[in-house]
């Protein structure tokens, strides 16, 4: 069989007793335990019985008897040897990968599927596992059809009744539907055996190998004994068009050898199509697909990491030698015509030898494929990758035989039998196997490239070059054999990958993708050098401090729009002292925060810290968050005011109980997510933060060279799910680039004003805000003379042109407001309550319809006594404005040159 015994209970050939697969830790397979077998140690098989016998049997199967002549006949000796070498080169590369993976850690029962899924994660493992299963199903079909073909060769009625060689045994009628009927009967027999249990097959396995060997020996010695002969064969093409050919057997003959050297592709008598290098190679390659049989014995071997490499390599070299001998033998003793019709049994010391060999080999192969396939299906079902359709396949009998998956397999093989021709299915099988081999090579390559410290196989003779070459040669061979099937199989693979990715089954097997991503990200982070930063490529990298996500979800989503592909980190400080705590309370919180980030759909990292005060914690985060060239340059805080926040969790359907309750795969379900974040602050509860501390956090950030943004009223922002409110009403983004709290110093080109413009521009580039209009309000005092402010506006337009910012400029005269600030003595400025209310009224008058406003945040006062006053001024300034961002910029961010 091809790749015998995936997941099959494994065979103790020598003593003819059957050891069950012990149920392995992952529940990988449940085996059949033979009666009276000692249960102490199931790992009893040595290299010969455990690896070599099944591998040799799998590789010889039926191609050896039914198709060797066919290959030499069409391709000639030279092409035939070329095919043989190419085929064995490809499988040797894969064998190196199999050896590497199987010697890295304990391989449980489960063979190739186990190796691939545990190295490459569930998506790859599942999709390749399923395709591997299908390959085994098709292989089973191939063997059954091969057996039927062999039976009909002897017992079939001759289509041409007048034929000279009509014997008394030829009783079976022939034809497409008859072939299907016979195959179904054979298949039913296989199914019965598989349902009874694998131990029947196991006992026969070694005997079958002996029979096959005897047949081989008879084939090899026959030419030394028999004299040359001539035959007469009649074939029917189409309905009634018959052709009679006269093959001859010449004995050892140099002329025959010379004639057989070159290729001579002609019509194939069974499928009635022209043969070519590719088609013959496809049939030939099916003989090479048994190499996994030994690796799949892993669960039963005494010492798998030693036996698998040794046994597989020995078995492969043995089969290779046999093929080379057979090719030479046939090439020098039979003419083309004889070869193409594979008349082995006509030239034998005792013709039935070959017949028995063929029947035994193909029956054992078919059962082996069936058992193997059902075990793979069982493993897939146990791993729950495909959900409901495969759920019944986990059912096992009392002795542990997965009978439901045997039935599934039987049904599928029955479908393949309708192809009715061996050569048709052979192509599909080969393509699927090659894909599975490529996947094993890929698994090995990925493990090698991820260079995880735990990948250290004891089998050293491989490198990433051999893996890569293996992948490439397998894929190339697929397309040589059958471009259509290959493309289809790769499309199928991608579809399965996507399907599994979106079903996202959780697994504790580890994801190779994570290891590879880590490897690449670290490499590129090292290449990202903060000394090479240039203002042209500046982007906002934001640290958003979140006290309680329940009240700040809209701000989190808004900042996500504002980051423009930069870094976005949610920071949270938990107040506490590690000395007084038994364990760090912060580590356990990460999963809840990450789950929150997933639910909100923002692209953010999370950084939590434990600190005696919020100010110290924020300092820690500002210094330490980020890695290498990715560090936050902007701190965003919620506004310090007295309005009691609303609970966003109660408004958004994502967080309400009505949503699906099963939670994600990391142990966070909705109720525990809800319970983890405390309820929002209400009227009775005191503030956790004092005004002085809040203002000093702003000061710290400015001292550290970070830009500061304060967000107010963001809970009024409509949730993102609804998108922009109607197309008729286009959102506007309003920018007030002047420092409204000091009317005289109205400069537009200072760093902070430019930073304001830049942030508004960045927001305007975000998907949700792309249709919004940008409006910039310039406050002027018209009394200073017309020329003054006209010139100012002209300058400002020029500046915007240089900065390539498309915006509407609105001129706001604020003489009377500014006058209130000056008071009687125009030198000293005093910010009265009236003045602040007037500015607030001005903002409300001009910007009441905007979706969001950007205002200038004045530098905080240096003495802590003035903190409360500073906050009161900001509070009065922005009262009832709607979503507002107060920004103080300290880094130059705009760039006018190319």
PDB file of C-alpha atoms in Angstrom, residues 89 93-94 96-97 441 444-445 448-449 461-473:
ATOM      1  CA  UNK A  89      15.998  11.127  -5.801  1.00  0.00           C
ATOM      2  CA  UNK A  93      14.966  14.063  -0.156  1.00  0.00           C
ATOM      3  CA  UNK A  94      11.640  13.486   1.553  1.00  0.00           C
ATOM      4  CA  UNK A  96      15.673  12.874   4.965  1.00  0.00           C
ATOM      5  CA  UNK A  97      12.892  15.176   6.217  1.00  0.00           C
ATOM      6  CA  UNK A 441       9.518  18.748   3.590  1.00  0.00           C
ATOM      7  CA  UNK A 444      11.017  20.209   8.238  1.00  0.00           C
ATOM      8  CA  UNK A 445      12.087  23.398   6.453  1.00  0.00           C
ATOM      9  CA  UNK A 448      14.802  24.443  10.556  1.00  0.00           C
ATOM     10  CA  UNK A 449      14.248  28.079   9.540  1.00  0.00           C
ATOM     11  CA  UNK A 461      21.973  14.304   7.462  1.00  0.00           C
ATOM     12  CA  UNK A 462      19.705  17.028   6.210  1.00  0.00           C
ATOM     13  CA  UNK A 463      19.818  20.781   5.812  1.00  0.00           C
ATOM     14  CA  UNK A 464      17.368  23.389   4.686  1.00  0.00           C
ATOM     15  CA  UNK A 465      18.777  22.916   1.197  1.00  0.00           C
ATOM     16  CA  UNK A 466      17.564  19.323   0.988  1.00  0.00           C
ATOM     17  CA  UNK A 467      14.146  20.318   2.349  1.00  0.00           C
ATOM     18  CA  UNK A 468      13.813  23.143  -0.144  1.00  0.00           C
ATOM     19  CA  UNK A 469      14.992  20.955  -3.012  1.00  0.00           C
ATOM     20  CA  UNK A 470      12.506  18.309  -1.867  1.00  0.00           C
ATOM     21  CA  UNK A 471       9.618  20.782  -1.918  1.00  0.00           C
ATOM     22  CA  UNK A 472      10.588  22.151  -5.324  1.00  0.00           C
ATOM     23  CA  UNK A 473      11.119  18.738  -6.932  1.00  0.00           C
TER      24      UNK A 473
END
